[in-house]
Tab-separated table of C-alpha atoms in Angstrom:
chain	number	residue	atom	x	y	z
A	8	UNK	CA	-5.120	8.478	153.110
A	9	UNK	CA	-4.547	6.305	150.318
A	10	UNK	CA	-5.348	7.074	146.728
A	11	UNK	CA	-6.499	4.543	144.225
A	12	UNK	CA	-5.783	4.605	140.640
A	13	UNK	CA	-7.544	2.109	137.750
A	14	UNK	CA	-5.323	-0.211	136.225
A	15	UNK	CA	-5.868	-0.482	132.134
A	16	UNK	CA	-4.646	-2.773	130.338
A	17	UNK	CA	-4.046	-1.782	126.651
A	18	UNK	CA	-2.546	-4.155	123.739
A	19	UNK	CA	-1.024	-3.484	120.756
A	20	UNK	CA	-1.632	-5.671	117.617
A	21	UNK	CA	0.051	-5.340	114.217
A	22	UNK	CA	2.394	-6.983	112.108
A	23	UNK	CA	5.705	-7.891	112.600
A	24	UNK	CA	7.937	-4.654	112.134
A	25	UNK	CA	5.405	-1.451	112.522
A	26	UNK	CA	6.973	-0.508	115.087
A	27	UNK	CA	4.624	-1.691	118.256
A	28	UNK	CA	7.660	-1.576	120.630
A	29	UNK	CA	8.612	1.176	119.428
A	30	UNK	CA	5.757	3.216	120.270
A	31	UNK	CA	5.028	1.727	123.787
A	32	UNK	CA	9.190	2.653	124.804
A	33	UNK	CA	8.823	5.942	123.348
A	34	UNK	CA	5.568	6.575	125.329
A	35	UNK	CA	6.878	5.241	128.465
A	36	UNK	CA	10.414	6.074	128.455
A	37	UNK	CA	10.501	8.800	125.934
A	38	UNK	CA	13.067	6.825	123.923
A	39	UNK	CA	13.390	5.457	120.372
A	40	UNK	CA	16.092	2.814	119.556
A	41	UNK	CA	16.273	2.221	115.908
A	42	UNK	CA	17.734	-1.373	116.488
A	43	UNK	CA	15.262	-2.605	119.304
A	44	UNK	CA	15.068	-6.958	119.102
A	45	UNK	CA	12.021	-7.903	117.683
A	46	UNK	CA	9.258	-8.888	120.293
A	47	UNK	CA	9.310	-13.306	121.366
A	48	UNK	CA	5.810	-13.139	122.894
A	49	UNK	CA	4.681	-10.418	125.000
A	50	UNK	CA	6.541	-7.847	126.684
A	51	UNK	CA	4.725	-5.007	128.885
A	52	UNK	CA	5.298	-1.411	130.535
A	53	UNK	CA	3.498	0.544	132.591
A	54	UNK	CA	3.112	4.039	133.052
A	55	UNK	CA	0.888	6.461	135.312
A	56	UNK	CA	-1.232	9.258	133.783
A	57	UNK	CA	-3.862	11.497	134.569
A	58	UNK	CA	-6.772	11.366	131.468
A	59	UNK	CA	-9.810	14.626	132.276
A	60	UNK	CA	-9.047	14.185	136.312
A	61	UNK	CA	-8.887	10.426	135.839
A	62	UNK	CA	-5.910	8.996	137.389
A	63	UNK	CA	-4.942	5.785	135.966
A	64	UNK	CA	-1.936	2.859	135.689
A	65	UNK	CA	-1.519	1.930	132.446
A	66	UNK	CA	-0.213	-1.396	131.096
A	67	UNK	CA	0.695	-1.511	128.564
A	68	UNK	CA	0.922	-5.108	126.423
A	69	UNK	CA	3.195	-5.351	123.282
A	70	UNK	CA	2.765	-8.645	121.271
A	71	UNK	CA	4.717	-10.221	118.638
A	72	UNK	CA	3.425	-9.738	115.343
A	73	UNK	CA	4.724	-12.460	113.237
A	74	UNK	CA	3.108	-16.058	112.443
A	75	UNK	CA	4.747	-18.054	114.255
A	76	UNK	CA	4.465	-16.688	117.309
A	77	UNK	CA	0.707	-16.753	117.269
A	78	UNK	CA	0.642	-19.384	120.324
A	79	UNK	CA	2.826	-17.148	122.056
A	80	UNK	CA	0.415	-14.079	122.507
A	81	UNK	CA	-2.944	-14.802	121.852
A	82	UNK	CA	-3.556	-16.306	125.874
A	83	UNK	CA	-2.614	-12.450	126.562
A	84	UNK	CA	-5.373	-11.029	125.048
A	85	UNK	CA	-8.174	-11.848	127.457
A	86	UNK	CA	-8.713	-9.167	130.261
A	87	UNK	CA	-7.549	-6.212	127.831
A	88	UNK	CA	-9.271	-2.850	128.529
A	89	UNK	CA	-8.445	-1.653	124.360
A	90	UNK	CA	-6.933	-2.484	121.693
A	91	UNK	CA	-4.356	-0.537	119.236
A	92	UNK	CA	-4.673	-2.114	116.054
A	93	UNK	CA	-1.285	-0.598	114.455
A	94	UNK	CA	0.333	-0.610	110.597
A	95	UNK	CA	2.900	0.687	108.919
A	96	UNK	CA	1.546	3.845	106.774
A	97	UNK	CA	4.607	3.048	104.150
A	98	UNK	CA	3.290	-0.980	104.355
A	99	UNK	CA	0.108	-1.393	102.584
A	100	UNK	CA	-0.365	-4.990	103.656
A	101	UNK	CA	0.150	-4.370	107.026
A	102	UNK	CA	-3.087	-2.053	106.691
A	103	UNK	CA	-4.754	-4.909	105.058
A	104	UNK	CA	-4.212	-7.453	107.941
A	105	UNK	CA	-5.980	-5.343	110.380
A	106	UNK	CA	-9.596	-6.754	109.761
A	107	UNK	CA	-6.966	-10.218	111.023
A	108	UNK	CA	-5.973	-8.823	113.446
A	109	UNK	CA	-9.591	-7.713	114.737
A	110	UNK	CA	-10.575	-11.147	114.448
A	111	UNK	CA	-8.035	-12.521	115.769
A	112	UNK	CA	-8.521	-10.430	119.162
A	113	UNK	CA	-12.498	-10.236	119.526
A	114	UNK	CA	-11.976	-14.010	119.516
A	115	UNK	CA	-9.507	-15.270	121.365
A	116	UNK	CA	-10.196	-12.285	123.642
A	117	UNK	CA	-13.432	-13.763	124.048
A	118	UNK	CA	-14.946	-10.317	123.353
A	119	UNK	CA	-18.748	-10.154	123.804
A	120	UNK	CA	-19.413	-7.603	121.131
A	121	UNK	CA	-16.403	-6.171	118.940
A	122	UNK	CA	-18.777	-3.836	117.798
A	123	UNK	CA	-18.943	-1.669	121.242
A	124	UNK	CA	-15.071	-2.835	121.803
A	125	UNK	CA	-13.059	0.318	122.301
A	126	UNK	CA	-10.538	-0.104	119.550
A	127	UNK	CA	-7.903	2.425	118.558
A	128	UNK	CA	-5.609	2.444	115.148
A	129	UNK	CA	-2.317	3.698	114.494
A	130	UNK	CA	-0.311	4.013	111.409
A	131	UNK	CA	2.722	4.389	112.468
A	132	UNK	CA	6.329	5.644	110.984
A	133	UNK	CA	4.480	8.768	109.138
A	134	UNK	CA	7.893	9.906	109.270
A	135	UNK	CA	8.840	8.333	106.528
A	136	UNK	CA	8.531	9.615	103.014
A	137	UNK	CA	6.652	7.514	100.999
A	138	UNK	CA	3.151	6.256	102.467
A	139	UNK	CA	1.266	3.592	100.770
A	140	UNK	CA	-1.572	4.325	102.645
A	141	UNK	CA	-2.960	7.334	102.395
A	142	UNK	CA	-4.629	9.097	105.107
A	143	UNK	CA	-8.094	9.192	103.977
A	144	UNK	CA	-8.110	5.011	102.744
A	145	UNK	CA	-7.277	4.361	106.955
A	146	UNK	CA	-9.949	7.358	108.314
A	147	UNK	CA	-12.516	5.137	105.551
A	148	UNK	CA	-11.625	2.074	107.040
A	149	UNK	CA	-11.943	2.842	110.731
A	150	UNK	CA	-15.812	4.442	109.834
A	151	UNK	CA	-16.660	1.166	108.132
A	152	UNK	CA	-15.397	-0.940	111.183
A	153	UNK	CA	-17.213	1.024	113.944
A	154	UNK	CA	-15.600	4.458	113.899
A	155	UNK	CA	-12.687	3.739	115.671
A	156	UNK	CA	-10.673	6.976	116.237
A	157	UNK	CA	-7.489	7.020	113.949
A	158	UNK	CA	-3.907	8.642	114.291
A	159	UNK	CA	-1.229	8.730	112.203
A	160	UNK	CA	2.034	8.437	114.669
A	161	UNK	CA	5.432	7.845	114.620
A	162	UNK	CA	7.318	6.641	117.472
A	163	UNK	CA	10.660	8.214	116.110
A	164	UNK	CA	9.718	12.026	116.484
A	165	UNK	CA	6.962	11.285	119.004
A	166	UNK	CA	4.352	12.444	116.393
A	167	UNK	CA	0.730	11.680	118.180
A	168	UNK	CA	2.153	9.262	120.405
A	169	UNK	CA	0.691	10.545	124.010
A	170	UNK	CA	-2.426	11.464	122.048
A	171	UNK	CA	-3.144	7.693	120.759
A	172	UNK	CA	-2.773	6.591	124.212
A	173	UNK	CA	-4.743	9.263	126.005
A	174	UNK	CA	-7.408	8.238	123.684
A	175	UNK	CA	-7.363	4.677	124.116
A	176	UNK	CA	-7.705	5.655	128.072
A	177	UNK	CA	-11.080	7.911	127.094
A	178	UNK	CA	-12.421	4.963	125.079
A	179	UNK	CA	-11.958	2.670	128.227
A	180	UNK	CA	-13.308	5.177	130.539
A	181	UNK	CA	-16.158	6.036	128.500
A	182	UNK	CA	-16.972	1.930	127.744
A	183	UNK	CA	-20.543	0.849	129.546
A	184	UNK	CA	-18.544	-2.896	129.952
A	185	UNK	CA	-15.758	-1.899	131.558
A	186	UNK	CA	-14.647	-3.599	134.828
A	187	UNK	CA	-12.707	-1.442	136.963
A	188	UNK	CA	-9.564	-2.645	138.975
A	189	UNK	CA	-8.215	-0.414	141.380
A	190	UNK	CA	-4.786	-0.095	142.697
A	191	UNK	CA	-3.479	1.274	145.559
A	192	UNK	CA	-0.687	3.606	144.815
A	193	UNK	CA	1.173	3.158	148.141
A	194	UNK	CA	1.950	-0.376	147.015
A	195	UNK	CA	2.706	0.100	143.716
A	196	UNK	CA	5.918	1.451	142.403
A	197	UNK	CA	4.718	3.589	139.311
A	198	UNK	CA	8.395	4.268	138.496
A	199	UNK	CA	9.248	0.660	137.510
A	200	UNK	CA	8.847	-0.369	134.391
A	201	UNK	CA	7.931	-4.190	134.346
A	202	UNK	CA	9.211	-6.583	131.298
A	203	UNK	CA	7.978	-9.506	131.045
A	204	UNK	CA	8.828	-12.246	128.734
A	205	UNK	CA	6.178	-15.521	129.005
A	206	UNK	CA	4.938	-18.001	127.017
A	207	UNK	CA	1.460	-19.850	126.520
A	208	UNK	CA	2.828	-23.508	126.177
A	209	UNK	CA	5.954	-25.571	126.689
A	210	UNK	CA	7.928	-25.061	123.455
A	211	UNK	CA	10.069	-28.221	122.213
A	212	UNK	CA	12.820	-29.776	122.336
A	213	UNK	CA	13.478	-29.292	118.698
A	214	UNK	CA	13.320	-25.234	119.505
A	215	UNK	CA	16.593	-24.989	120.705
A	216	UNK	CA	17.068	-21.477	118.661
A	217	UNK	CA	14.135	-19.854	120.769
A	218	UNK	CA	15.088	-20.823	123.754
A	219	UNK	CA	18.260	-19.624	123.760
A	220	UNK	CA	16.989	-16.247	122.162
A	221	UNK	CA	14.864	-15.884	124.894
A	222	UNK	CA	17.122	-16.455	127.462
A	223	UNK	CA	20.159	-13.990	125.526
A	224	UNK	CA	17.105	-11.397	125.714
A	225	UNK	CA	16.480	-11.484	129.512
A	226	UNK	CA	20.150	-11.904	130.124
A	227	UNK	CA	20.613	-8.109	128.135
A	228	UNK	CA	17.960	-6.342	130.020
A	229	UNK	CA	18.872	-7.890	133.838
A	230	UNK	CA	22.559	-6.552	132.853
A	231	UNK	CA	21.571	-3.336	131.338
A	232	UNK	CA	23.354	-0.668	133.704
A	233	UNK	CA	22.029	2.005	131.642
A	234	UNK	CA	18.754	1.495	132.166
A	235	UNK	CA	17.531	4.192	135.157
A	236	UNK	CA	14.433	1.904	135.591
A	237	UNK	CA	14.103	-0.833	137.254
A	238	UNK	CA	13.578	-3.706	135.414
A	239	UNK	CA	11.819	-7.158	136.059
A	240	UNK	CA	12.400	-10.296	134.253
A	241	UNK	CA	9.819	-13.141	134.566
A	242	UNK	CA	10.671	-16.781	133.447
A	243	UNK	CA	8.339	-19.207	134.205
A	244	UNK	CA	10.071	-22.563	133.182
A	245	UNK	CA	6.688	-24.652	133.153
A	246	UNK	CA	6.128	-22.588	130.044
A	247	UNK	CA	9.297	-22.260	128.448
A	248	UNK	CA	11.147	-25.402	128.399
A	249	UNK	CA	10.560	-28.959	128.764
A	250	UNK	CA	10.984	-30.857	131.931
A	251	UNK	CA	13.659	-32.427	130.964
A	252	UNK	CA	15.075	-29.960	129.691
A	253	UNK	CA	14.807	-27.204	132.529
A	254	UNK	CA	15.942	-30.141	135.055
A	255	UNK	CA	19.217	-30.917	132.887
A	256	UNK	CA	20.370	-27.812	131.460
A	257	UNK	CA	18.888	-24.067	132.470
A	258	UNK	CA	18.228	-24.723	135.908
A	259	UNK	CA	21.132	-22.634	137.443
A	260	UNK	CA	20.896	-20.334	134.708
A	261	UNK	CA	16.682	-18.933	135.313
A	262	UNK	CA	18.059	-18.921	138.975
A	263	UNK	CA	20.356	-16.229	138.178
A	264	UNK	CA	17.873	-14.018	135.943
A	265	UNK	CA	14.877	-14.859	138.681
């Protein structure tokens, strides 16, 4: 007989450097690589789990944090389950870009009431010794912006990590607006982790740096022999690269890392 699981979709939002990646690969994979590439657009795992005899796929959605990638991510917010609004606890201003960050989500997620929206927040590396934001300041703001439950994590010793995201799973589960999708496991292989690198419009000519960043990236993970997972690169070249450009100059290359 075939068992179904729910597929959530989770996202994490923060600035650039808290350590978003760092917390979904040490959740998933049980890693933590001190020199990880910075996120270019969105990148996503998945992992199975079992949540108070709820069996579930989760997907996991990490999102680049800085400016300037702001195109990149934000048509990757609709259809998310929760949201993990994440800072730095030794980075007061990444603490103070979280109401941003809200907003940024509720609307470009299209979010009917942010109110009711099962957020989750994180302040990551509480590893480290100096905080700038203290415990009780974060706890204050998440009871001023709808009680949103609040951990303190770190993603290099593991601190709180499985807990956030069991959490964000009982937030979904408990939601009155949640629309369940259903997976069958026999045609799903729960051991793969998926990476995908996409973007949300062509980017120009003139962006010759980011191209070639994002192709370097792909190239690394398709050739990474260490990895025990398998891994999945996406390129889609209607969103990467000009026509021209794709015609004249990457054409053989996407071939190999498709």
């Amino acid at each position: 007989m075939t068992t179904k699981s729910s597929l959530l979709k989770v996202i994490l939002l923060g600035d650039g450097g808290v350590g978003k990646s760092s917390l979904m690969n040490r959740y998933v994979s049980s890693k933590f690589d001190s020199h990880l590439f910075h996120t270019i657009g969105v990148e996503f795992l998945n992992r199975e789990l079992e949540v108070d005899g709820h069996t579930v796929t989760l997907q996991i959605w990490d999102t680049a944090g800085q400016e300037r990638f702001r195109s990149l991510r934000t048509p990757f917010y609709r259809g998310s389950d929760c949201c993990l609004l994440t800072f730095s606890v030794d980075d007061n201003q990444s603490f103070l870009n979280l109401n941003n960050w809200k907003k940024e989500f509720a609307y470009y997620a299209d979010v009917r009431d942010p109110e009711k929206f099962p957020f989750v927040v994180l302040g990551n590396k509480v590893d480290v010794t100096e905080h700038q934001v203290p415990m009780e300041e974060a706890q204050r703001w998440c009871q001023e912006n709808g009680g949103y439950p609040y951990f303190e994590t770190s993603a290099k010793d593991a601190t709180n990590v499985s807990a956030a995201f069991e959490e964000a799973v009982r937030r979904v589960l408990s939601s009155e607006d949640r629309t369940e999708h259903l997976l069958p496991t026999d045609t799903v292989d729960l051991q793969m982790m998926m990476v995908t690198l996409q973007c949300s419009a062509v980017i120009s000519p003139h962006c010759q740096d980011m191209k070639m960043k994002l192709l370097h990236r792909c190239f690394l993970k398709n050739n990474n022999n260490n990895n025990k997972h398998k891994t999945v690169n996406h390129i889609d070249h209607r969103k990467y690269f000009t026509r021209e450009g794709y015609k004249n100059h990457y054409t053989g290359f996407i071939k190999h890392l498709t």
